[in-house]
């Protein structure tokens, strides 16, 4: 090396892969830490207090957008955390007024499995916008654009920037030509501002991305192409770099330690690699590191897992199951005394998916296929027990299938499914008039939640919120104070904090002591 040559000058000449790294275009970063990252690694258990505590730093990082809410965040907030998810949305926007938060809608069922009435879907979009979201998008597990176009059109009418997801999967029917056709259909029917290539199962490989990204970019023109993947096979970081080299405009990343594993690639690593390749990435590294330390502290205090890079796993391409479902299958089979048949179950999942015209293994279809596979394995007679959702699926209740189902199997599913399921789906009647009549004192926030959550779940959430939080939330700060007192009492620290609680300690002898 020449004595006048610095490492920085070498980096500016050569990229990570040996390609020239000249001054290049800017790559946008869409943060997923507050939405998909904790969904993937913490079972969606990030609480509103966590989000609000970090919002000020997120507001100053410089992310293009910050992903905040999708259906599962509403679901877990209501059913498990007993928090008002709409209040979370408002507090996040108040705490980070300069941030473009985005919301994702799941087809026409949002947080339920069955499709909801059109009046609920429209009101949902309107309430997202009314509570601050200016970026709203949607996806459908069958890539049936007719299921999501009306909501996207309404969001755009309100003034939001919109994105439509092209959901990726590997199968004989999921070709590059199909994905391009779906992207063009999103543009034609909903005039979306961006196309999101959504790889929920982390299936994209460098070889596939080299054909798919150029095809999509050629089709969508000046509209932004976003890439969203997961690190389940260990390939996503490399896929991201290849996608950018081929013209991808924005990447979905999460901040380590809430990255890798089942989550997205780490923001810190992707930003480093893109800059080494000569791309501009205008984010504040110091703010990202501040958030990273906050996430580490939450994980340590609450014994939550953190993400780690994983080794390549070829078996994943066979069953294509989301990471969380694998652990559920382990427990289900153990309960039935069939743990030794786990590999058999994975093969059955792949077989059922093939027979059912290759639905993409994302919610709700991953659950549908997985449940049918479990029933086939446990019962010993395939399709002798058919869940309602499987019968509805093959009859088109959830949208158009991408391939025909073998007639004999179709007959078996129809015969062994519930007899009260009509062979032709009927239009869903409006829901809001009845909800308003039964709950005249409630606003649209709770009416929309009631449209999705049966029984007393919304009432239980409301009761907990009105009481000031559940027992776990009430006791956690006190436990934190005890821990802080134990660790810091010897240091003379005067102020101890845990969550929203704070106590002050003065060491020394009191003048009033006896």
GROMACS .gro file of N, CA, C and O in nm, residues 99-170:
model
  288
   99UNK      N    1  -4.204   1.280   1.196
   99UNK     CA    2  -4.188   1.146   1.139
   99UNK      C    3  -4.307   1.108   1.053
   99UNK      O    4  -4.423   1.130   1.093
  100UNK      N    5  -4.281   1.049   0.938
  100UNK     CA    6  -4.387   0.996   0.852
  100UNK      C    7  -4.412   0.851   0.891
  100UNK      O    8  -4.348   0.759   0.841
  101UNK      N    9  -4.504   0.832   0.984
  101UNK     CA   10  -4.542   0.697   1.023
  101UNK      C   11  -4.629   0.635   0.914
  101UNK      O   12  -4.707   0.705   0.849
  102UNK      N   13  -4.617   0.505   0.898
  102UNK     CA   14  -4.697   0.437   0.797
  102UNK      C   15  -4.778   0.323   0.861
  102UNK      O   16  -4.737   0.265   0.961
  103UNK      N   17  -4.892   0.294   0.797
  103UNK     CA   18  -4.980   0.188   0.843
  103UNK      C   19  -5.002   0.089   0.730
  103UNK      O   20  -5.011   0.127   0.613
  104UNK      N   21  -5.014  -0.038   0.766
  104UNK     CA   22  -5.036  -0.146   0.670
  104UNK      C   23  -5.170  -0.212   0.700
  104UNK      O   24  -5.200  -0.243   0.815
  105UNK      N   25  -5.250  -0.233   0.595
  105UNK     CA   26  -5.380  -0.297   0.609
  105UNK      C   27  -5.373  -0.436   0.546
  105UNK      O   28  -5.315  -0.453   0.439
  106UNK      N   29  -5.432  -0.535   0.613
  106UNK     CA   30  -5.434  -0.670   0.559
  106UNK      C   31  -5.566  -0.696   0.487
  106UNK      O   32  -5.668  -0.721   0.548
  107UNK      N   33  -5.563  -0.683   0.357
  107UNK     CA   34  -5.675  -0.717   0.270
  107UNK      C   35  -5.805  -0.658   0.322
  107UNK      O   36  -5.810  -0.542   0.364
  108UNK      N   37  -5.912  -0.738   0.320
  108UNK     CA   38  -6.043  -0.692   0.369
  108UNK      C   39  -6.078  -0.754   0.503
  108UNK      O   40  -6.194  -0.746   0.547
  109UNK      N   41  -5.979  -0.816   0.570
  109UNK     CA   42  -6.010  -0.874   0.700
  109UNK      C   43  -5.935  -0.807   0.814
  109UNK      O   44  -5.962  -0.836   0.931
  110UNK      N   45  -5.844  -0.720   0.784
  110UNK     CA   46  -5.767  -0.642   0.882
  110UNK      C   47  -5.714  -0.735   0.993
  110UNK      O   48  -5.615  -0.802   0.974
  111UNK      N   49  -5.778  -0.740   1.108
  111UNK     CA   50  -5.727  -0.824   1.217
  111UNK      C   51  -5.807  -0.952   1.235
  111UNK      O   52  -5.771  -1.036   1.317
  112UNK      N   53  -5.916  -0.968   1.160
  112UNK     CA   54  -5.997  -1.089   1.170
  112UNK      C   55  -5.953  -1.188   1.062
  112UNK      O   56  -5.866  -1.159   0.981
  113UNK      N   57  -6.011  -1.308   1.060
  113UNK     CA   58  -5.986  -1.402   0.953
  113UNK      C   59  -6.088  -1.385   0.841
  113UNK      O   60  -6.055  -1.386   0.723
  114UNK      N   61  -6.215  -1.369   0.877
  114UNK     CA   62  -6.317  -1.349   0.776
  114UNK      C   63  -6.317  -1.205   0.726
  114UNK      O   64  -6.276  -1.112   0.798
  115UNK      N   65  -6.363  -1.186   0.604
  115UNK     CA   66  -6.371  -1.052   0.547
  115UNK      C   67  -6.472  -0.967   0.624
  115UNK      O   68  -6.576  -1.015   0.667
  116UNK      N   69  -6.436  -0.840   0.638
  116UNK     CA   70  -6.524  -0.744   0.702
  116UNK      C   71  -6.602  -0.667   0.597
  116UNK      O   72  -6.566  -0.665   0.479
  117UNK      N   73  -6.709  -0.602   0.642
  117UNK     CA   74  -6.793  -0.526   0.550
  117UNK      C   75  -6.717  -0.406   0.494
  117UNK      O   76  -6.624  -0.354   0.556
  118UNK      N   77  -6.758  -0.364   0.376
  118UNK     CA   78  -6.691  -0.252   0.309
  118UNK      C   79  -6.697  -0.124   0.392
  118UNK      O   80  -6.602  -0.043   0.388
  119UNK      N   81  -6.806  -0.105   0.468
  119UNK     CA   82  -6.814   0.018   0.547
  119UNK      C   83  -6.710   0.020   0.658
  119UNK      O   84  -6.657   0.126   0.695
  120UNK      N   85  -6.674  -0.097   0.710
  120UNK     CA   86  -6.569  -0.105   0.812
  120UNK      C   87  -6.433  -0.076   0.750
  120UNK      O   88  -6.352  -0.002   0.808
  121UNK      N   89  -6.406  -0.132   0.634
  121UNK     CA   90  -6.278  -0.110   0.568
  121UNK      C   91  -6.259   0.039   0.538
  121UNK      O   92  -6.153   0.097   0.563
  122UNK      N   93  -6.362   0.101   0.483
  122UNK     CA   94  -6.352   0.244   0.450
  122UNK      C   95  -6.333   0.327   0.576
  122UNK      O   96  -6.250   0.419   0.579
  123UNK      N   97  -6.408   0.295   0.681
  123UNK     CA   98  -6.395   0.371   0.806
  123UNK      C   99  -6.258   0.348   0.870
  123UNK      O  100  -6.203   0.439   0.934
  124UNK      N  101  -6.204   0.229   0.853
  124UNK     CA  102  -6.071   0.200   0.906
  124UNK      C  103  -5.966   0.291   0.841
  124UNK      O  104  -5.883   0.351   0.909
  125UNK      N  105  -5.972   0.300   0.709
  125UNK     CA  106  -5.879   0.386   0.637
  125UNK      C  107  -5.896   0.532   0.681
  125UNK      O  108  -5.798   0.603   0.706
  126UNK      N  109  -6.021   0.575   0.692
  126UNK     CA  110  -6.048   0.713   0.733
  126UNK      C  111  -5.996   0.740   0.874
  126UNK      O  112  -5.945   0.849   0.902
  127UNK      N  113  -6.008   0.641   0.963
  127UNK     CA  114  -5.961   0.662   1.100
  127UNK      C  115  -5.809   0.660   1.108
  127UNK      O  116  -5.750   0.732   1.189
  128UNK      N  117  -5.744   0.580   1.024
  128UNK     CA  118  -5.598   0.586   1.017
  128UNK      C  119  -5.553   0.726   0.978
  128UNK      O  120  -5.461   0.783   1.039
  129UNK      N  121  -5.618   0.781   0.878
  129UNK     CA  122  -5.581   0.915   0.831
  129UNK      C  123  -5.613   1.020   0.937
  129UNK      O  124  -5.532   1.110   0.964
  130UNK      N  125  -5.729   1.010   0.998
  130UNK     CA  126  -5.770   1.108   1.099
  130UNK      C  127  -5.676   1.108   1.219
  130UNK      O  128  -5.661   1.210   1.287
  131UNK      N  129  -5.612   0.995   1.246
  131UNK     CA  130  -5.521   0.986   1.361
  131UNK      C  131  -5.375   1.006   1.323
  131UNK      O  132  -5.286   0.974   1.402
  132UNK      N  133  -5.350   1.058   1.204
  132UNK     CA  134  -5.217   1.106   1.173
  132UNK      C  135  -5.142   1.035   1.063
  132UNK      O  136  -5.040   1.086   1.015
  133UNK      N  137  -5.187   0.917   1.021
  133UNK     CA  138  -5.112   0.845   0.918
  133UNK      C  139  -5.125   0.915   0.783
  133UNK      O  140  -5.236   0.939   0.736
  134UNK      N  141  -5.012   0.942   0.722
  134UNK     CA  142  -5.010   1.000   0.588
  134UNK      C  143  -4.946   0.906   0.485
  134UNK      O  144  -4.930   0.943   0.370
  135UNK      N  145  -4.910   0.787   0.531
  135UNK     CA  146  -4.863   0.681   0.442
  135UNK      C  147  -4.942   0.556   0.477
  135UNK      O  148  -4.933   0.506   0.590
  136UNK      N  149  -5.022   0.507   0.384
  136UNK     CA  150  -5.110   0.393   0.409
  136UNK      C  151  -5.097   0.294   0.294
  136UNK      O  152  -5.100   0.333   0.177
  137UNK      N  153  -5.081   0.166   0.328
  137UNK     CA  154  -5.068   0.064   0.226
  137UNK      C  155  -5.146  -0.060   0.262
  137UNK      O  156  -5.205  -0.071   0.370
  138UNK      N  157  -5.147  -0.156   0.170
  138UNK     CA  158  -5.226  -0.276   0.190
  138UNK      C  159  -5.162  -0.394   0.119
  138UNK      O  160  -5.089  -0.377   0.021
  139UNK      N  161  -5.191  -0.515   0.171
  139UNK     CA  162  -5.146  -0.637   0.104
  139UNK      C  163  -5.255  -0.742   0.111
  139UNK      O  164  -5.346  -0.734   0.194
  140UNK      N  165  -5.246  -0.838   0.022
  140UNK     CA  166  -5.341  -0.949   0.018
  140UNK      C  167  -5.264  -1.078  -0.002
  140UNK      O  168  -5.176  -1.085  -0.089
  141UNK      N  169  -5.296  -1.181   0.077
  141UNK     CA  170  -5.221  -1.305   0.072
  141UNK      C  171  -5.236  -1.382  -0.058
  141UNK      O  172  -5.156  -1.470  -0.087
  142UNK      N  173  -5.338  -1.351  -0.136
  142UNK     CA  174  -5.354  -1.412  -0.267
  142UNK      C  175  -5.314  -1.317  -0.380
  142UNK      O  176  -5.331  -1.349  -0.498
  143UNK      N  177  -5.263  -1.200  -0.342
  143UNK     CA  178  -5.233  -1.096  -0.441
  143UNK      C  179  -5.355  -1.065  -0.527
  143UNK      O  180  -5.344  -1.036  -0.646
  144UNK      N  181  -5.474  -1.072  -0.464
  144UNK     CA  182  -5.598  -1.037  -0.532
  144UNK      C  183  -5.617  -0.886  -0.516
  144UNK      O  184  -5.660  -0.838  -0.410
  145UNK      N  185  -5.585  -0.813  -0.619
  145UNK     CA  186  -5.583  -0.666  -0.610
  145UNK      C  187  -5.722  -0.609  -0.584
  145UNK      O  188  -5.737  -0.505  -0.520
  146UNK      N  189  -5.825  -0.678  -0.630
  146UNK     CA  190  -5.961  -0.629  -0.606
  146UNK      C  191  -5.994  -0.624  -0.457
  146UNK      O  192  -6.082  -0.547  -0.415
  147UNK      N  193  -5.926  -0.704  -0.376
  147UNK     CA  194  -5.950  -0.702  -0.232
  147UNK      C  195  -5.895  -0.577  -0.165
  147UNK      O  196  -5.942  -0.538  -0.057
  148UNK      N  197  -5.793  -0.517  -0.223
  148UNK     CA  198  -5.725  -0.406  -0.155
  148UNK      C  199  -5.737  -0.272  -0.227
  148UNK      O  200  -5.711  -0.168  -0.166
  149UNK      N  201  -5.775  -0.272  -0.353
  149UNK     CA  202  -5.781  -0.147  -0.428
  149UNK      C  203  -5.876  -0.044  -0.367
  149UNK      O  204  -5.840   0.074  -0.358
  150UNK      N  205  -5.998  -0.080  -0.322
  150UNK     CA  206  -6.089   0.022  -0.268
  150UNK      C  207  -6.030   0.098  -0.149
  150UNK      O  208  -6.043   0.221  -0.142
  151UNK      N  209  -5.964   0.028  -0.056
  151UNK     CA  210  -5.904   0.095   0.058
  151UNK      C  211  -5.791   0.188   0.017
  151UNK      O  212  -5.777   0.298   0.072
  152UNK      N  213  -5.710   0.146  -0.079
  152UNK     CA  214  -5.602   0.230  -0.127
  152UNK      C  215  -5.654   0.353  -0.199
  152UNK      O  216  -5.599   0.464  -0.185
  153UNK      N  217  -5.761   0.336  -0.275
  153UNK     CA  218  -5.822   0.450  -0.344
  153UNK      C  219  -5.873   0.551  -0.243
  153UNK      O  220  -5.854   0.672  -0.258
  154UNK      N  221  -5.939   0.501  -0.137
  154UNK     CA  222  -5.993   0.592  -0.035
  154UNK      C  223  -5.880   0.666   0.037
  154UNK      O  224  -5.892   0.786   0.064
  155UNK      N  225  -5.770   0.595   0.067
  155UNK     CA  226  -5.657   0.660   0.133
  155UNK      C  227  -5.601   0.772   0.047
  155UNK      O  228  -5.567   0.880   0.097
  156UNK      N  229  -5.593   0.748  -0.083
  156UNK     CA  230  -5.539   0.850  -0.173
  156UNK      C  231  -5.635   0.968  -0.185
  156UNK      O  232  -5.592   1.084  -0.193
  157UNK      N  233  -5.765   0.942  -0.184
  157UNK     CA  234  -5.863   1.050  -0.187
  157UNK      C  235  -5.848   1.142  -0.066
  157UNK      O  236  -5.867   1.264  -0.075
  158UNK      N  237  -5.813   1.084   0.048
  158UNK     CA  238  -5.796   1.161   0.170
  158UNK      C  239  -5.668   1.245   0.170
  158UNK      O  240  -5.656   1.339   0.247
  159UNK      N  241  -5.573   1.208   0.085
  159UNK     CA  242  -5.448   1.282   0.077
  159UNK      C  243  -5.326   1.205   0.120
  159UNK      O  244  -5.216   1.261   0.127
  160UNK      N  245  -5.341   1.076   0.150
  160UNK     CA  246  -5.228   0.995   0.193
  160UNK      C  247  -5.145   0.950   0.074
  160UNK      O  248  -5.196   0.934  -0.037
  161UNK      N  249  -5.017   0.929   0.099
  161UNK     CA  250  -4.933   0.858   0.003
  161UNK      C  251  -4.962   0.710   0.021
  161UNK      O  252  -4.976   0.662   0.134
  162UNK      N  253  -4.972   0.637  -0.089
  162UNK     CA  254  -5.013   0.497  -0.078
  162UNK      C  255  -4.908   0.402  -0.136
  162UNK      O  256  -4.834   0.438  -0.227
  163UNK      N  257  -4.904   0.282  -0.082
  163UNK     CA  258  -4.820   0.176  -0.137
  163UNK      C  259  -4.901   0.048  -0.143
  163UNK      O  260  -4.984   0.020  -0.057
  164UNK      N  261  -4.876  -0.028  -0.247
  164UNK     CA  262  -4.940  -0.158  -0.263
  164UNK      C  263  -4.836  -0.266  -0.256
  164UNK      O  264  -4.728  -0.254  -0.316
  165UNK      N  265  -4.866  -0.372  -0.182
  165UNK     CA  266  -4.770  -0.480  -0.166
  165UNK      C  267  -4.790  -0.587  -0.272
  165UNK      O  268  -4.902  -0.630  -0.298
  166UNK      N  269  -4.680  -0.628  -0.331
  166UNK     CA  270  -4.676  -0.749  -0.412
  166UNK      C  271  -4.613  -0.855  -0.322
  166UNK      O  272  -4.495  -0.849  -0.292
  167UNK      N  273  -4.696  -0.948  -0.275
  167UNK     CA  274  -4.650  -1.047  -0.177
  167UNK      C  275  -4.577  -1.160  -0.248
  167UNK      O  276  -4.633  -1.226  -0.336
  168UNK      N  277  -4.452  -1.182  -0.206
  168UNK     CA  278  -4.366  -1.279  -0.273
  168UNK      C  279  -4.384  -1.419  -0.216
  168UNK      O  280  -4.410  -1.437  -0.097
  169UNK      N  281  -4.370  -1.517  -0.302
  169UNK     CA  282  -4.370  -1.656  -0.260
  169UNK      C  283  -4.297  -1.737  -0.366
  169UNK      O  284  -4.278  -1.691  -0.479
  170UNK      N  285  -4.256  -1.857  -0.328
  170UNK     CA  286  -4.194  -1.949  -0.423
  170UNK      C  287  -4.291  -2.062  -0.453
  170UNK      O  288  -4.339  -2.130  -0.363
   0.00000   0.00000   0.00000
